[in-house]
Amino acid sequence: MATVIQAYRFALDPTARQQRGLASHAGAARFTYNWGLELVKTRLDQRQTDPRVVVPWNLFDLQREWNRTKDQTAPWWPENSKEAYKSGLDGLARALKNWSDSRAGRRRGRPVGFPRFKKKGRTRDACRFTTGPIKVLPDRKHIQLPRIGVVKTHESTRKLARRLEQGTARIMGATITRTANRWQVSFTVEVQRHLPISKGRTTVGVDVGIRQLAVLSNGAVVGNPRALQHSLRKLRRLNRQLARREPESRRREVTRRRLALVHARAVNLRRDAIHKLTTRLAIEYGTVVVEQLNVAGMVRNRRLARALSDAGVAELRRQLGYKTAWYGSRLVVADRFYPSSKTCSACGWVKAKLTLAERTFTCEACGLRIDRDLNAARNLANLVQHVAQSGWETENACGAGRKTQSAGLVATKQEAGTERSSGGTGIAVPQGAASREIDHSSEARHLSGNGSCPC
Ligand SMILES: [Zn+2]
């Protein structure tokens, strides 16, 4: 048994009155965030001339300032739960910490800017509750939040309700968010899970693709759900339409709203498909090998498909990070310089240049002709055998991918063109095997049901 923190997210069906309440709480959180930021900026300015001025920087200090002045600055504050105001200040305290950590070099990743004001309609409406009545009602159709009251859920809460009834889960808090006019609640839950110790020795390499959701090294192709393909087409069309609309026009606003709805749906469909895939991988295989994400190349990519694929790799990696730990398997992340697409999976020859348009990999050394994504997936699977054979360091060498490190291993850099044994796994498989599709509609559903999104 181990305790893990997990999130359960449910879409809500609030009444009109409750919708106003939810929006009011999100607005209150945004208000205190902006109020606190204004205060911090003023105090920082004052400190330029008077070094004795104290600048509130953490949640405790910010809350003390807020409680001292809330009757004057926001006499309407009793309308919302006090949690809403705390939520906004907490967000600000985190943003300030991220900024100072980033400046001092204590934070990885891209530099974090100084917090900016949140503008209504431009930022995501959200509010977090940590105390008070936060419940999942036993009828599995309703939840309860402080001040908001009992809200109907759009989907069954059975996944979480079952755990709560068995006493293997404890709710720590709840966050409400609005995406394209749909309110959702996400419970942060402390869950007691059985962690299996050993698994089979089978290894699978996973290449997350553009045309397909993923290609596995055993030849299985996991396609994108049809509904997602459909949404992507719609998304492209609406994007073009939006570009043609007059700025500030009413029709532009209509298109913008429709685009937001389709986008939200595409994101949900993709996340659902990735959840089903990662659960399946973590349960069925002892070792799962994925590629390192190219974070620098990810930013600002105009190609819709490419951007979505990058987002897919990130999400897949994140989910595999904790799911492999839950199901007792191992995650190996290939180094980002490992040329998984350019290397021949049979003989190890490395192609100098491979464009994205080339769908088939042709080896000039041994003559292997193989689907590009399958070749990459096989290379990833081969990598772990190579690591095991040569007794390589399996610790993270470059420092990237730190988040998943605790859950798995990160293989060290392999030089391009390094000789290695094929291990008998690089022989081309019959065509039939290469096009087997995993059906992720029915059987996987009970494993990663709709309500249990841990993000
Ligand atoms: Zn070859």
Tab-separated table of C-alpha atoms and ligand atoms in Angstrom:
chain	number	residue	atom	x	y	z
A	1	MET	CA	0.000	0.000	0.000
A	2	ALA	CA	1.195	3.447	-0.828
A	3	THR	CA	-0.405	6.835	-0.579
A	4	VAL	CA	-0.579	8.799	-3.796
A	5	ILE	CA	-2.143	12.128	-4.596
A	6	GLN	CA	-4.581	11.771	-7.429
A	7	ALA	CA	-7.116	14.033	-9.074
A	8	TYR	CA	-10.670	13.147	-10.058
A	9	ARG	CA	-12.331	15.516	-12.436
A	10	PHE	CA	-16.040	15.740	-13.179
A	11	ALA	CA	-18.022	17.985	-15.473
A	12	LEU	CA	-20.811	19.832	-13.662
A	13	ASP	CA	-24.412	20.674	-14.523
A	14	PRO	CA	-25.001	23.706	-12.308
A	15	THR	CA	-28.290	25.605	-12.209
A	16	ALA	CA	-28.310	29.181	-13.517
A	17	ARG	CA	-28.094	30.439	-9.947
A	18	GLN	CA	-25.182	28.132	-9.189
A	19	GLN	CA	-23.423	29.212	-12.364
A	20	ARG	CA	-23.556	32.779	-11.111
A	21	GLY	CA	-22.178	31.567	-7.773
A	22	LEU	CA	-19.303	29.701	-9.440
A	23	ALA	CA	-18.487	32.686	-11.647
A	24	SER	CA	-18.652	34.963	-8.611
A	25	HIS	CA	-16.133	32.801	-6.738
A	26	ALA	CA	-13.773	32.705	-9.706
A	27	GLY	CA	-14.178	36.475	-9.992
A	28	ALA	CA	-13.386	36.900	-6.295
A	29	ALA	CA	-10.213	34.852	-6.693
A	30	ARG	CA	-9.182	37.009	-9.638
A	31	PHE	CA	-9.990	40.133	-7.630
A	32	THR	CA	-7.708	39.274	-4.700
A	33	TYR	CA	-4.962	38.185	-7.065
A	34	ASN	CA	-5.028	41.578	-8.793
A	35	TRP	CA	-5.499	43.426	-5.505
A	36	GLY	CA	-2.476	41.661	-4.004
A	37	LEU	CA	-0.359	42.263	-7.093
A	38	GLU	CA	-1.189	45.969	-6.989
A	39	LEU	CA	-0.202	46.042	-3.314
A	40	VAL	CA	3.081	44.234	-3.965
A	41	LYS	CA	3.948	46.609	-6.815
A	42	THR	CA	3.176	49.677	-4.705
A	43	ARG	CA	5.253	48.386	-1.805
A	44	LEU	CA	8.157	47.546	-4.099
A	45	ASP	CA	8.067	51.121	-5.403
A	46	GLN	CA	7.936	52.515	-1.880
A	47	ARG	CA	10.907	50.430	-0.882
A	48	GLN	CA	12.981	52.203	-3.499
A	49	THR	CA	12.981	55.264	-1.247
A	50	ASP	CA	12.407	53.633	2.138
A	51	PRO	CA	14.178	50.274	2.700
A	52	ARG	CA	12.069	49.601	5.831
A	53	VAL	CA	8.887	49.032	3.806
A	54	VAL	CA	7.724	45.410	4.135
A	55	VAL	CA	6.558	43.715	0.938
A	56	PRO	CA	4.085	40.838	1.503
A	57	TRP	CA	5.488	37.914	-0.461
A	58	ASN	CA	3.889	34.716	0.878
A	59	LEU	CA	0.294	33.582	1.384
A	60	PHE	CA	0.346	34.224	5.123
A	61	ASP	CA	1.453	37.872	4.777
A	62	LEU	CA	-0.854	38.515	1.848
A	63	GLN	CA	-3.836	37.127	3.749
A	64	ARG	CA	-3.036	39.280	6.762
A	65	GLU	CA	-2.984	42.388	4.577
A	66	TRP	CA	-6.213	41.315	2.918
A	67	ASN	CA	-8.055	40.723	6.185
A	68	ARG	CA	-6.950	44.112	7.425
A	69	THR	CA	-8.376	46.006	4.460
A	70	LYS	CA	-11.116	43.848	2.944
A	71	ASP	CA	-13.967	45.796	4.611
A	72	GLN	CA	-12.832	48.938	2.819
A	73	THR	CA	-11.587	47.544	-0.511
A	74	ALA	CA	-14.300	44.911	-0.991
A	75	PRO	CA	-17.275	45.448	1.317
A	76	TRP	CA	-19.138	42.770	-0.673
A	77	TRP	CA	-16.709	40.083	0.419
A	78	PRO	CA	-19.211	38.087	2.542
A	79	GLU	CA	-21.006	37.139	-0.717
A	80	ASN	CA	-18.368	34.496	-1.444
A	81	SER	CA	-16.635	31.831	0.577
A	82	LYS	CA	-13.407	33.085	2.161
A	83	GLU	CA	-11.731	30.276	0.263
A	84	ALA	CA	-12.191	32.244	-2.960
A	85	TYR	CA	-10.099	35.147	-1.684
A	86	LYS	CA	-7.501	32.796	-0.282
A	87	SER	CA	-7.376	30.995	-3.634
A	88	GLY	CA	-6.470	34.205	-5.479
A	89	LEU	CA	-3.809	35.179	-2.956
A	90	ASP	CA	-2.376	31.662	-3.016
A	91	GLY	CA	-2.045	31.891	-6.793
A	92	LEU	CA	-0.244	35.196	-6.435
A	93	ALA	CA	2.109	33.891	-3.738
A	94	ARG	CA	3.049	30.974	-6.006
A	95	ALA	CA	3.604	33.279	-8.968
A	96	LEU	CA	5.854	35.536	-6.892
A	97	LYS	CA	7.825	32.545	-5.632
A	98	ASN	CA	8.221	31.162	-9.154
A	99	TRP	CA	9.538	34.505	-10.282
A	100	SER	CA	12.065	34.902	-7.476
A	101	ASP	CA	13.139	31.243	-7.748
A	102	SER	CA	13.613	31.656	-11.475
A	103	ARG	CA	15.677	34.807	-10.993
A	104	ALA	CA	17.857	33.144	-8.387
A	105	GLY	CA	18.420	30.120	-10.639
A	106	ARG	CA	16.522	27.761	-8.320
A	107	ARG	CA	13.948	26.909	-10.953
A	108	ARG	CA	14.334	24.851	-14.099
A	109	GLY	CA	12.884	25.665	-17.452
A	110	ARG	CA	12.265	28.909	-19.180
A	111	PRO	CA	12.622	32.166	-17.199
A	112	VAL	CA	9.461	33.113	-15.353
A	113	GLY	CA	8.268	36.688	-15.733
A	114	PHE	CA	6.927	38.901	-12.969
A	115	PRO	CA	3.216	38.202	-12.312
A	116	ARG	CA	0.823	40.159	-14.481
A	117	PHE	CA	-2.723	41.311	-13.832
A	118	LYS	CA	-5.489	38.870	-14.659
A	119	LYS	CA	-8.050	40.215	-17.053
A	120	LYS	CA	-11.633	38.990	-17.054
A	121	GLY	CA	-12.314	36.821	-20.061
A	122	ARG	CA	-8.609	36.493	-20.864
A	123	THR	CA	-7.650	34.206	-18.002
A	124	ARG	CA	-9.131	30.896	-17.005
A	125	ASP	CA	-11.871	31.177	-14.401
A	126	ALA	CA	-10.861	29.051	-11.440
A	127	CYS	CA	-11.187	28.866	-7.693
A	128	ARG	CA	-9.824	26.401	-5.169
A	129	PHE	CA	-11.488	25.175	-1.977
A	130	THR	CA	-9.453	23.518	0.750
A	131	THR	CA	-11.679	23.698	3.830
A	132	GLY	CA	-15.391	23.508	4.590
A	133	PRO	CA	-17.936	21.017	3.253
A	134	ILE	CA	-16.287	19.474	0.161
A	135	LYS	CA	-18.135	16.242	-0.528
A	136	VAL	CA	-19.115	13.640	-3.077
A	137	LEU	CA	-22.698	12.700	-2.247
A	138	PRO	CA	-23.586	8.990	-1.964
A	139	ASP	CA	-26.087	9.142	-4.843
A	140	ARG	CA	-23.012	9.573	-7.115
A	141	LYS	CA	-24.729	12.335	-9.046
A	142	HIS	CA	-24.021	15.340	-6.852
A	143	ILE	CA	-21.120	17.064	-5.163
A	144	GLN	CA	-21.067	19.677	-2.440
A	145	LEU	CA	-18.916	22.772	-2.210
A	146	PRO	CA	-18.695	25.514	0.436
A	147	ARG	CA	-21.234	28.321	-0.137
A	148	ILE	CA	-22.108	27.029	-3.640
A	149	GLY	CA	-23.988	24.071	-2.142
A	150	VAL	CA	-25.014	20.799	-3.769
A	151	VAL	CA	-24.307	20.754	-7.516
A	152	LYS	CA	-25.404	18.095	-9.975
A	153	THR	CA	-22.596	16.404	-11.873
A	154	HIS	CA	-22.751	15.827	-15.611
A	155	GLU	CA	-21.271	12.342	-15.216
A	156	SER	CA	-21.298	9.682	-12.511
A	157	THR	CA	-18.846	10.137	-9.651
A	158	ARG	CA	-18.742	6.388	-8.935
A	159	LYS	CA	-14.975	6.053	-9.400
A	160	LEU	CA	-14.278	8.380	-6.540
A	161	ALA	CA	-17.427	7.562	-4.534
A	162	ARG	CA	-16.478	3.879	-4.442
A	163	ARG	CA	-13.062	4.682	-3.016
A	164	LEU	CA	-14.536	7.058	-0.467
A	165	GLU	CA	-17.011	4.399	0.672
A	166	GLN	CA	-14.230	1.826	1.000
A	167	GLY	CA	-12.183	4.306	2.989
A	168	THR	CA	-9.215	4.220	0.598
A	169	ALA	CA	-9.502	7.878	-0.383
A	170	ARG	CA	-9.581	11.220	1.369
A	171	ILE	CA	-10.514	14.506	-0.303
A	172	MET	CA	-7.927	17.231	0.272
A	173	GLY	CA	-9.469	19.988	-1.795
A	174	ALA	CA	-11.458	20.880	-4.873
A	175	THR	CA	-10.849	23.277	-7.750
A	176	ILE	CA	-13.579	24.606	-9.989
A	177	THR	CA	-12.649	25.711	-13.511
A	178	ARG	CA	-14.519	26.934	-16.548
A	179	THR	CA	-13.514	25.924	-20.068
A	180	ALA	CA	-15.633	27.088	-22.992
A	181	ASN	CA	-18.650	27.627	-20.710
A	182	ARG	CA	-18.430	24.189	-19.110
A	183	TRP	CA	-17.783	24.123	-15.368
A	184	GLN	CA	-15.730	21.274	-13.992
A	185	VAL	CA	-14.648	20.294	-10.529
A	186	SER	CA	-11.344	18.593	-9.852
A	187	PHE	CA	-10.903	16.905	-6.476
A	188	THR	CA	-7.407	16.484	-5.123
A	189	VAL	CA	-7.544	13.133	-3.378
A	190	GLU	CA	-5.175	11.172	-1.195
A	191	VAL	CA	-5.584	7.584	-2.389
A	192	GLN	CA	-4.334	4.329	-0.893
A	193	ARG	CA	-3.155	2.166	-3.759
A	194	HIS	CA	-1.764	-1.346	-3.906
A	195	LEU	CA	1.559	-1.064	-5.675
A	196	PRO	CA	2.555	-4.270	-7.440
A	197	ILE	CA	6.220	-5.149	-7.074
A	198	SER	CA	7.309	-7.046	-10.151
A	199	LYS	CA	6.074	-7.342	-13.695
A	200	GLY	CA	6.968	-9.204	-16.828
A	201	ARG	CA	10.220	-8.396	-18.588
A	202	THR	CA	8.556	-7.307	-21.808
A	203	THR	CA	9.637	-3.976	-23.207
A	204	VAL	CA	7.687	-1.696	-25.479
A	205	GLY	CA	8.849	1.398	-27.365
A	206	VAL	CA	6.232	4.074	-28.012
A	207	ASP	CA	6.424	6.658	-30.754
A	208	VAL	CA	3.782	9.337	-30.492
A	209	GLY	CA	2.837	10.367	-33.965
A	210	ILE	CA	0.950	12.880	-35.988
A	211	ARG	CA	-1.242	10.639	-38.100
A	212	GLN	CA	-1.735	8.076	-35.393
A	213	LEU	CA	-1.898	8.598	-31.682
A	214	ALA	CA	1.015	6.218	-31.213
A	215	VAL	CA	2.935	3.381	-32.852
A	216	LEU	CA	4.281	0.612	-30.612
A	217	SER	CA	7.498	-1.295	-31.249
A	218	ASN	CA	5.550	-4.562	-31.591
A	219	GLY	CA	3.848	-3.135	-34.658
A	220	ALA	CA	0.552	-2.175	-33.062
A	221	VAL	CA	-0.882	1.090	-34.283
A	222	VAL	CA	-3.052	3.108	-31.935
A	223	GLY	CA	-5.134	5.385	-34.106
A	224	ASN	CA	-6.599	8.708	-33.167
A	225	PRO	CA	-10.270	8.422	-32.218
A	226	ARG	CA	-12.481	9.211	-35.207
A	227	ALA	CA	-14.252	11.907	-33.261
A	228	LEU	CA	-10.904	13.632	-32.741
A	229	GLN	CA	-10.053	13.521	-36.434
A	230	HIS	CA	-13.414	15.089	-37.101
A	231	SER	CA	-12.814	17.791	-34.491
A	232	LEU	CA	-9.406	18.574	-35.962
A	233	ARG	CA	-10.908	19.158	-39.382
A	234	LYS	CA	-13.523	21.446	-37.852
A	235	LEU	CA	-10.811	23.222	-35.909
A	236	ARG	CA	-8.851	23.986	-39.064
A	237	ARG	CA	-11.924	25.278	-40.828
A	238	LEU	CA	-12.965	27.520	-37.944
A	239	ASN	CA	-9.430	28.847	-37.569
A	240	ARG	CA	-9.442	29.966	-41.185
A	241	GLN	CA	-12.889	31.459	-40.714
A	242	LEU	CA	-11.739	33.404	-37.662
A	243	ALA	CA	-8.836	34.866	-39.611
A	244	ARG	CA	-11.263	36.256	-42.188
A	245	ARG	CA	-13.603	37.904	-39.692
A	246	GLU	CA	-13.541	41.657	-39.097
A	247	PRO	CA	-11.849	42.494	-35.805
A	248	GLU	CA	-14.256	43.425	-32.970
A	249	SER	CA	-17.243	42.253	-35.029
A	250	ARG	CA	-20.183	40.272	-33.662
A	251	ARG	CA	-19.592	37.450	-36.143
A	252	ARG	CA	-15.997	37.202	-35.064
A	253	GLU	CA	-17.200	36.676	-31.504
A	254	VAL	CA	-19.583	33.944	-32.666
A	255	THR	CA	-16.752	32.174	-34.495
A	256	ARG	CA	-14.447	32.599	-31.526
A	257	ARG	CA	-16.955	30.906	-29.211
A	258	ARG	CA	-17.532	28.054	-31.616
A	259	LEU	CA	-13.795	27.591	-31.985
A	260	ALA	CA	-13.373	27.472	-28.202
A	261	LEU	CA	-16.032	24.752	-27.945
A	262	VAL	CA	-14.493	22.608	-30.687
A	263	HIS	CA	-11.040	23.097	-29.219
A	264	ALA	CA	-12.187	22.046	-25.760
A	265	ARG	CA	-13.766	18.953	-27.261
A	266	ALA	CA	-10.624	18.036	-29.219
A	267	VAL	CA	-8.533	18.407	-26.065
A	268	ASN	CA	-10.937	16.194	-24.098
A	269	LEU	CA	-11.040	13.513	-26.769
A	270	ARG	CA	-7.293	13.420	-27.033
A	271	ARG	CA	-6.774	13.301	-23.298
A	272	ASP	CA	-9.261	10.475	-22.992
A	273	ALA	CA	-7.505	8.460	-25.713
A	274	ILE	CA	-4.090	9.061	-24.120
A	275	HIS	CA	-5.433	7.981	-20.734
A	276	LYS	CA	-6.658	4.703	-22.172
A	277	LEU	CA	-3.368	4.093	-23.954
A	278	THR	CA	-1.114	4.879	-20.983
A	279	THR	CA	-3.136	2.713	-18.594
A	280	ARG	CA	-2.896	-0.143	-21.037
A	281	LEU	CA	0.854	0.288	-21.533
A	282	ALA	CA	1.575	0.536	-17.817
A	283	ILE	CA	-0.466	-2.602	-17.076
A	284	GLU	CA	0.725	-4.793	-19.952
A	285	TYR	CA	4.444	-4.065	-20.148
A	286	GLY	CA	7.315	-4.276	-17.696
A	287	THR	CA	9.248	-1.449	-19.334
A	288	VAL	CA	7.905	1.393	-21.427
A	289	VAL	CA	10.354	3.472	-23.468
A	290	VAL	CA	9.389	6.903	-24.780
A	291	GLU	CA	11.298	9.700	-26.428
A	292	GLN	CA	12.442	12.807	-24.632
A	293	LEU	CA	10.382	15.837	-25.407
A	294	ASN	CA	12.020	18.620	-27.346
A	295	VAL	CA	10.743	21.487	-25.216
A	296	ALA	CA	12.628	24.229	-27.022
A	297	GLY	CA	11.323	23.149	-30.427
A	298	MET	CA	7.818	22.856	-29.055
A	299	VAL	CA	7.189	26.505	-28.502
A	300	ARG	CA	5.585	28.497	-31.262
A	301	ASN	CA	4.927	25.887	-33.846
A	302	ARG	CA	2.449	27.039	-36.406
A	303	ARG	CA	1.587	23.590	-37.658
A	304	LEU	CA	-1.537	22.478	-35.852
A	305	ALA	CA	-0.797	18.787	-36.184
A	306	ARG	CA	2.772	19.197	-34.964
A	307	ALA	CA	1.698	21.289	-31.991
A	308	LEU	CA	-0.906	18.725	-31.007
A	309	SER	CA	1.560	15.907	-31.379
A	310	ASP	CA	4.033	17.679	-29.096
A	311	ALA	CA	1.276	18.213	-26.575
A	312	GLY	CA	0.482	14.524	-26.910
A	313	VAL	CA	4.063	13.486	-26.130
A	314	ALA	CA	4.104	15.709	-23.079
A	315	GLU	CA	0.804	14.354	-21.797
A	316	LEU	CA	1.756	10.757	-22.526
A	317	ARG	CA	5.039	11.163	-20.671
A	318	ARG	CA	3.348	12.807	-17.713
A	319	GLN	CA	0.710	10.098	-17.406
A	320	LEU	CA	3.190	7.263	-17.858
A	321	GLY	CA	5.313	8.825	-15.131
A	322	TYR	CA	2.791	8.071	-12.430
A	323	LYS	CA	0.931	5.163	-13.989
A	324	THR	CA	4.077	3.042	-14.377
A	325	ALA	CA	4.617	3.583	-10.656
A	326	TRP	CA	1.030	2.570	-9.880
A	327	TYR	CA	1.187	-0.626	-11.892
A	328	GLY	CA	4.741	-1.637	-11.046
A	329	SER	CA	6.353	-1.115	-14.416
A	330	ARG	CA	9.324	0.997	-15.419
A	331	LEU	CA	9.496	4.095	-17.583
A	332	VAL	CA	12.622	4.802	-19.605
A	333	VAL	CA	12.928	8.162	-21.297
A	334	ALA	CA	15.350	8.286	-24.208
A	335	ASP	CA	17.690	11.213	-24.283
A	336	ARG	CA	16.543	14.067	-26.440
A	337	PHE	CA	19.559	13.760	-28.716
A	338	TYR	CA	18.887	10.119	-29.396
A	339	PRO	CA	18.029	9.947	-33.125
A	340	SER	CA	15.129	7.487	-32.832
A	341	SER	CA	13.669	8.378	-36.228
A	342	LYS	CA	16.932	8.559	-38.155
A	343	THR	CA	18.477	5.299	-36.946
A	344	CYS	CA	17.901	1.984	-38.669
A	345	SER	CA	16.250	-0.348	-36.181
A	346	ALA	CA	17.867	-3.391	-37.807
A	347	CYS	CA	21.525	-2.459	-38.211
A	348	GLY	CA	21.996	0.841	-36.394
A	349	TRP	CA	22.949	2.903	-39.445
A	350	VAL	CA	22.059	6.567	-38.993
A	351	LYS	CA	20.532	8.602	-41.785
A	352	ALA	CA	21.928	12.126	-42.038
A	353	LYS	CA	18.650	13.819	-42.766
A	354	LEU	CA	15.056	12.688	-42.542
A	355	THR	CA	12.289	15.152	-43.303
A	356	LEU	CA	8.882	14.966	-41.634
A	357	ALA	CA	7.298	14.292	-45.002
A	358	GLU	CA	9.208	11.003	-45.432
A	359	ARG	CA	6.821	8.408	-44.071
A	360	THR	CA	9.004	5.409	-44.851
A	361	PHE	CA	12.486	4.840	-43.519
A	362	THR	CA	14.842	3.253	-46.013
A	363	CYS	CA	18.193	1.995	-44.742
A	364	GLU	CA	21.092	2.526	-47.115
A	365	ALA	CA	23.259	0.023	-45.249
A	366	CYS	CA	21.034	-3.059	-44.953
A	367	GLY	CA	18.149	-2.169	-47.252
A	368	LEU	CA	15.418	-2.232	-44.609
A	369	ARG	CA	12.236	-0.478	-45.633
A	370	ILE	CA	9.961	0.225	-42.703
A	371	ASP	CA	7.263	2.637	-41.573
A	372	ARG	CA	8.907	5.680	-40.073
A	373	ASP	CA	7.022	5.619	-36.773
A	374	LEU	CA	7.425	1.878	-36.294
A	375	ASN	CA	11.157	2.250	-36.883
A	376	ALA	CA	11.321	4.938	-34.203
A	377	ALA	CA	9.297	2.857	-31.736
A	378	ARG	CA	11.614	-0.130	-32.297
A	379	ASN	CA	14.682	1.985	-31.750
A	380	LEU	CA	13.246	3.118	-28.456
A	381	ALA	CA	12.606	-0.480	-27.413
A	382	ASN	CA	16.125	-1.466	-28.574
A	383	LEU	CA	17.573	1.335	-26.518
A	384	VAL	CA	16.597	-0.245	-23.230
A	385	GLN	CA	18.172	-3.572	-24.214
A	386	HIS	CA	21.304	-1.729	-25.151
A	387	VAL	CA	21.291	0.042	-21.805
A	388	ALA	CA	20.845	-3.245	-19.979
A	389	GLN	CA	23.616	-4.986	-21.939
A	390	SER	CA	26.273	-2.353	-21.608
A	391	GLY	CA	25.533	-1.515	-18.007
A	392	TRP	CA	24.971	2.116	-18.795
A	393	GLU	CA	24.138	4.705	-16.283
A	394	THR	CA	20.400	4.937	-16.213
A	395	GLU	CA	20.329	8.125	-14.252
A	396	ASN	CA	19.418	11.374	-15.850
A	397	ALA	CA	22.538	12.993	-17.213
A	398	CYS	CA	21.324	16.237	-18.674
A	399	GLY	CA	18.820	17.231	-16.038
A	400	ALA	CA	15.887	17.421	-18.366
A	401	GLY	CA	12.699	15.586	-17.603
A	402	ARG	CA	13.121	15.872	-13.899
A	403	LYS	CA	9.468	15.440	-13.089
A	404	THR	CA	9.263	11.885	-14.302
A	405	GLN	CA	12.630	10.913	-12.968
A	406	SER	CA	11.330	9.677	-9.655
A	407	ALA	CA	8.918	7.361	-11.377
A	408	GLY	CA	11.299	5.944	-13.908
A	409	LEU	CA	14.698	6.107	-15.439
A	410	VAL	CA	16.201	8.375	-17.964
A	411	ALA	CA	18.712	6.793	-20.247
A	412	THR	CA	21.844	8.742	-20.977
A	413	LYS	CA	22.792	10.251	-24.250
A	414	GLN	CA	23.716	7.990	-27.058
A	415	GLU	CA	26.026	9.383	-29.662
A	416	ALA	CA	24.669	9.384	-33.152
A	417	GLY	CA	26.067	6.478	-35.111
A	418	THR	CA	27.072	4.355	-32.141
A	419	GLU	CA	27.498	0.710	-33.065
A	420	ARG	CA	25.086	-1.633	-31.440
A	421	SER	CA	23.749	-5.118	-31.730
A	422	SER	CA	20.412	-5.637	-33.349
A	423	GLY	CA	19.511	-8.231	-30.736
A	424	GLY	CA	17.304	-10.025	-33.218
A	425	THR	CA	14.498	-7.557	-32.735
A	426	GLY	CA	15.168	-5.422	-35.765
A	427	ILE	CA	13.895	-7.750	-38.439
A	428	ALA	CA	10.958	-6.386	-40.377
A	429	VAL	CA	7.592	-7.820	-39.352
A	430	PRO	CA	4.942	-8.964	-41.800
A	431	GLN	CA	2.666	-6.189	-43.000
A	432	GLY	CA	-0.344	-7.676	-41.296
A	433	ALA	CA	1.174	-7.300	-37.877
A	434	ALA	CA	2.172	-3.727	-38.548
A	435	SER	CA	-1.345	-2.516	-38.977
A	436	ARG	CA	-3.047	-4.114	-36.007
A	437	GLU	CA	-5.119	-1.534	-34.244
A	438	ILE	CA	-5.687	-1.367	-30.556
A	439	ASP	CA	-9.347	-0.951	-29.835
A	440	HIS	CA	-9.426	1.672	-27.152
A	441	SER	CA	-13.160	2.125	-27.113
A	442	SER	CA	-14.517	-0.691	-25.014
A	443	GLU	CA	-12.243	-2.874	-22.923
A	444	ALA	CA	-9.873	-0.185	-21.763
A	445	ARG	CA	-12.729	1.962	-20.548
A	446	HIS	CA	-13.079	0.324	-17.166
A	447	LEU	CA	-9.393	0.905	-16.518
A	448	SER	CA	-9.291	4.612	-17.088
A	449	GLY	CA	-12.892	5.678	-16.877
A	450	ASN	CA	-14.097	9.103	-17.755
A	451	GLY	CA	-14.065	10.564	-14.267
A	452	SER	CA	-10.545	9.734	-13.181
A	453	CYS	CA	-8.386	12.337	-14.808
A	454	PRO	CA	-5.333	12.882	-12.605
A	455	CYS	CA	-4.321	16.228	-13.997
B	1	ZN	ZN	19.896	-0.905	-41.679
